[in-house]
Amino acid sequence: QSVLTQPPSASGTPGQRVSISCSGGSSNIETNTVNWYQQFPGTAPKLLIYSNNQRPSGVPDRFSGSKSGTTASLAISGLQSEDEADYYCAAWDDSLNGWVFGGGTKLTVL
Amino acid sequence: QLQLQESGPGLVKPSETLSLTCTVSGGSISSSSYLWGWIRQPPGKGLEWIGSISYSGNTYYSPSLKSRVTISVDTSKNQFSLRLSSVTAADTAVYYCARAFDDTLTGFYVFDYWGQGSLVTVSS
């Protein structure tokens, strides 16, 4: 059972906008920044969004992040087939004094 | 380009100690701007943070694993290591080493570079 809660799956058609939520609490998302990772099967996670809404160099601006209260969201606009992957949110938890991850969301491009 | 590479046995017997080393290349482990960490992922499941260490040896461990985990750093070899004692089948996972940079605007660390991962199976 993950500290951060994500929907297990999400889907969309090419060109659509898809949003993935990450729900936490006052000890993590509400007070600390949220990062998002993209993971393809058999590969290591890749940093997609950090500090709620910052994109590392090389990440397309189709990917965006936001946060409100105890919930963070990852949005993907102009969905492409190569976006089909697992997505994880992460944040520091003040109560646990460590990083916590969401359970992951499997995105399917129909 | 920074690279991290995990190494160690792929098979560990129950009750024994899992040991992995992460070798960092393309950059120095001796920087106060970074933390170095271990994250694991059981087959078909999500990510779990195990612990992190600074170049000076300050450690941070997951509360759920703290009693069994030791992370150490060897700056002369540009490596850091993980030891997990008394393993069971539940510790079977892909183990990743990763670097966390200090986002000075927020004061929080962010895992940015990851190794390719090392599958460790606990079985007799």
PDB file of N, CA, C and O in Angstrom, chain B residues 23-52:
ATOM      1  N   THR B  23      28.647   2.118  -8.983  1.00  0.00           N
ATOM      2  CA  THR B  23      29.829   2.842  -9.451  1.00  0.00           C
ATOM      3  C   THR B  23      29.393   4.044 -10.275  1.00  0.00           C
ATOM      4  O   THR B  23      28.621   3.894 -11.229  1.00  0.00           O
ATOM      5  N   VAL B  24      29.860   5.202  -9.900  1.00  0.00           N
ATOM      6  CA  VAL B  24      29.500   6.445 -10.575  1.00  0.00           C
ATOM      7  C   VAL B  24      30.627   6.843 -11.523  1.00  0.00           C
ATOM      8  O   VAL B  24      31.788   6.906 -11.129  1.00  0.00           O
ATOM      9  N   SER B  25      30.279   7.120 -12.767  1.00  0.00           N
ATOM     10  CA  SER B  25      31.266   7.577 -13.739  1.00  0.00           C
ATOM     11  C   SER B  25      30.754   8.826 -14.442  1.00  0.00           C
ATOM     12  O   SER B  25      29.548   9.081 -14.486  1.00  0.00           O
ATOM     13  N   GLY B  26      31.676   9.620 -14.946  1.00  0.00           N
ATOM     14  CA  GLY B  26      31.296  10.852 -15.625  1.00  0.00           C
ATOM     15  C   GLY B  26      31.038  12.001 -14.682  1.00  0.00           C
ATOM     16  O   GLY B  26      30.525  13.051 -15.102  1.00  0.00           O
ATOM     17  N   GLY B  27      31.353  11.816 -13.414  1.00  0.00           N
ATOM     18  CA  GLY B  27      31.150  12.858 -12.415  1.00  0.00           C
ATOM     19  C   GLY B  27      31.671  12.388 -11.074  1.00  0.00           C
ATOM     20  O   GLY B  27      31.876  11.185 -10.865  1.00  0.00           O
ATOM     21  N   SER B  28      31.856  13.320 -10.163  1.00  0.00           N
ATOM     22  CA  SER B  28      32.390  12.971  -8.850  1.00  0.00           C
ATOM     23  C   SER B  28      31.274  12.766  -7.832  1.00  0.00           C
ATOM     24  O   SER B  28      30.294  13.519  -7.793  1.00  0.00           O
ATOM     25  N   ILE B  29      31.463  11.747  -7.005  1.00  0.00           N
ATOM     26  CA  ILE B  29      30.505  11.484  -5.934  1.00  0.00           C
ATOM     27  C   ILE B  29      30.702  12.460  -4.781  1.00  0.00           C
ATOM     28  O   ILE B  29      29.840  12.599  -3.917  1.00  0.00           O
ATOM     29  N   SER B  30      31.846  13.141  -4.795  1.00  0.00           N
ATOM     30  CA  SER B  30      32.224  14.025  -3.680  1.00  0.00           C
ATOM     31  C   SER B  30      31.735  15.450  -3.898  1.00  0.00           C
ATOM     32  O   SER B  30      32.519  16.374  -4.131  1.00  0.00           O
ATOM     33  N   SER B  31      30.456  15.649  -3.833  1.00  0.00           N
ATOM     34  CA  SER B  31      29.886  16.974  -3.989  1.00  0.00           C
ATOM     35  C   SER B  31      28.776  17.155  -2.971  1.00  0.00           C
ATOM     36  O   SER B  31      27.941  16.275  -2.794  1.00  0.00           O
ATOM     37  N   SER B  32      28.767  18.297  -2.333  1.00  0.00           N
ATOM     38  CA  SER B  32      27.732  18.556  -1.332  1.00  0.00           C
ATOM     39  C   SER B  32      26.380  18.856  -1.963  1.00  0.00           C
ATOM     40  O   SER B  32      25.385  18.984  -1.260  1.00  0.00           O
ATOM     41  N   SER B  33      26.341  18.948  -3.288  1.00  0.00           N
ATOM     42  CA  SER B  33      25.083  19.263  -3.974  1.00  0.00           C
ATOM     43  C   SER B  33      24.218  18.038  -4.221  1.00  0.00           C
ATOM     44  O   SER B  33      23.097  18.169  -4.712  1.00  0.00           O
ATOM     45  N   TYR B  34      24.757  16.857  -3.915  1.00  0.00           N
ATOM     46  CA  TYR B  34      24.035  15.634  -4.255  1.00  0.00           C
ATOM     47  C   TYR B  34      23.896  14.684  -3.075  1.00  0.00           C
ATOM     48  O   TYR B  34      24.703  14.680  -2.152  1.00  0.00           O
ATOM     49  N   LEU B  35      22.842  13.874  -3.147  1.00  0.00           N
ATOM     50  CA  LEU B  35      22.704  12.693  -2.323  1.00  0.00           C
ATOM     51  C   LEU B  35      22.698  11.501  -3.263  1.00  0.00           C
ATOM     52  O   LEU B  35      22.340  11.626  -4.439  1.00  0.00           O
ATOM     53  N   TRP B  36      23.057  10.345  -2.733  1.00  0.00           N
ATOM     54  CA  TRP B  36      23.120   9.126  -3.527  1.00  0.00           C
ATOM     55  C   TRP B  36      22.208   8.097  -2.856  1.00  0.00           C
ATOM     56  O   TRP B  36      22.293   7.883  -1.648  1.00  0.00           O
ATOM     57  N   GLY B  37      21.356   7.480  -3.648  1.00  0.00           N
ATOM     58  CA  GLY B  37      20.336   6.649  -3.030  1.00  0.00           C
ATOM     59  C   GLY B  37      20.104   5.303  -3.696  1.00  0.00           C
ATOM     60  O   GLY B  37      20.598   5.027  -4.793  1.00  0.00           O
ATOM     61  N   TRP B  38      19.349   4.483  -2.974  1.00  0.00           N
ATOM     62  CA  TRP B  38      18.924   3.179  -3.480  1.00  0.00           C
ATOM     63  C   TRP B  38      17.396   3.127  -3.458  1.00  0.00           C
ATOM     64  O   TRP B  38      16.759   3.509  -2.471  1.00  0.00           O
ATOM     65  N   ILE B  39      16.831   2.655  -4.542  1.00  0.00           N
ATOM     66  CA  ILE B  39      15.393   2.485  -4.707  1.00  0.00           C
ATOM     67  C   ILE B  39      15.185   1.094  -5.293  1.00  0.00           C
ATOM     68  O   ILE B  39      15.954   0.657  -6.143  1.00  0.00           O
ATOM     69  N   ARG B  40      14.142   0.399  -4.860  1.00  0.00           N
ATOM     70  CA  ARG B  40      13.901  -0.935  -5.396  1.00  0.00           C
ATOM     71  C   ARG B  40      12.498  -1.061  -5.957  1.00  0.00           C
ATOM     72  O   ARG B  40      11.607  -0.263  -5.634  1.00  0.00           O
ATOM     73  N   GLN B  41      12.317  -2.083  -6.794  1.00  0.00           N
ATOM     74  CA  GLN B  41      11.029  -2.305  -7.448  1.00  0.00           C
ATOM     75  C   GLN B  41      10.797  -3.804  -7.572  1.00  0.00           C
ATOM     76  O   GLN B  41      11.391  -4.462  -8.439  1.00  0.00           O
ATOM     77  N   PRO B  42       9.933  -4.366  -6.740  1.00  0.00           N
ATOM     78  CA  PRO B  42       9.594  -5.794  -6.872  1.00  0.00           C
ATOM     79  C   PRO B  42       8.973  -6.042  -8.237  1.00  0.00           C
ATOM     80  O   PRO B  42       8.350  -5.140  -8.809  1.00  0.00           O
ATOM     81  N   PRO B  43       9.108  -7.242  -8.756  1.00  0.00           N
ATOM     82  CA  PRO B  43       8.562  -7.549 -10.076  1.00  0.00           C
ATOM     83  C   PRO B  43       7.088  -7.191 -10.195  1.00  0.00           C
ATOM     84  O   PRO B  43       6.274  -7.621  -9.367  1.00  0.00           O
ATOM     85  N   GLY B  44       6.755  -6.379 -11.187  1.00  0.00           N
ATOM     86  CA  GLY B  44       5.371  -6.010 -11.435  1.00  0.00           C
ATOM     87  C   GLY B  44       4.779  -5.022 -10.450  1.00  0.00           C
ATOM     88  O   GLY B  44       3.571  -4.764 -10.482  1.00  0.00           O
ATOM     89  N   LYS B  45       5.620  -4.458  -9.576  1.00  0.00           N
ATOM     90  CA  LYS B  45       5.112  -3.545  -8.556  1.00  0.00           C
ATOM     91  C   LYS B  45       5.760  -2.167  -8.661  1.00  0.00           C
ATOM     92  O   LYS B  45       6.501  -1.887  -9.598  1.00  0.00           O
ATOM     93  N   GLY B  46       5.443  -1.312  -7.692  1.00  0.00           N
ATOM     94  CA  GLY B  46       5.906   0.057  -7.727  1.00  0.00           C
ATOM     95  C   GLY B  46       7.277   0.250  -7.088  1.00  0.00           C
ATOM     96  O   GLY B  46       7.943  -0.692  -6.667  1.00  0.00           O
ATOM     97  N   LEU B  47       7.681   1.520  -7.011  1.00  0.00           N
ATOM     98  CA  LEU B  47       8.993   1.893  -6.516  1.00  0.00           C
ATOM     99  C   LEU B  47       8.983   2.099  -5.003  1.00  0.00           C
ATOM    100  O   LEU B  47       8.001   2.603  -4.442  1.00  0.00           O
ATOM    101  N   GLU B  48      10.069   1.712  -4.357  1.00  0.00           N
ATOM    102  CA  GLU B  48      10.211   1.891  -2.914  1.00  0.00           C
ATOM    103  C   GLU B  48      11.597   2.450  -2.617  1.00  0.00           C
ATOM    104  O   GLU B  48      12.602   1.838  -2.962  1.00  0.00           O
ATOM    105  N   TRP B  49      11.628   3.590  -1.931  1.00  0.00           N
ATOM    106  CA  TRP B  49      12.911   4.176  -1.530  1.00  0.00           C
ATOM    107  C   TRP B  49      13.481   3.386  -0.362  1.00  0.00           C
ATOM    108  O   TRP B  49      12.775   3.086   0.597  1.00  0.00           O
ATOM    109  N   ILE B  50      14.771   3.041  -0.461  1.00  0.00           N
ATOM    110  CA  ILE B  50      15.442   2.269   0.590  1.00  0.00           C
ATOM    111  C   ILE B  50      16.242   3.194   1.509  1.00  0.00           C
ATOM    112  O   ILE B  50      16.182   3.088   2.742  1.00  0.00           O
ATOM    113  N   GLY B  51      17.020   4.086   0.914  1.00  0.00           N
ATOM    114  CA  GLY B  51      17.830   4.981   1.713  1.00  0.00           C
ATOM    115  C   GLY B  51      18.758   5.811   0.856  1.00  0.00           C
ATOM    116  O   GLY B  51      18.891   5.569  -0.348  1.00  0.00           O
ATOM    117  N   SER B  52      19.394   6.799   1.480  1.00  0.00           N
ATOM    118  CA  SER B  52      20.298   7.686   0.766  1.00  0.00           C
ATOM    119  C   SER B  52      21.491   8.049   1.629  1.00  0.00           C
ATOM    120  O   SER B  52      21.431   7.918   2.865  1.00  0.00           O
TER     121      SER B  52
END
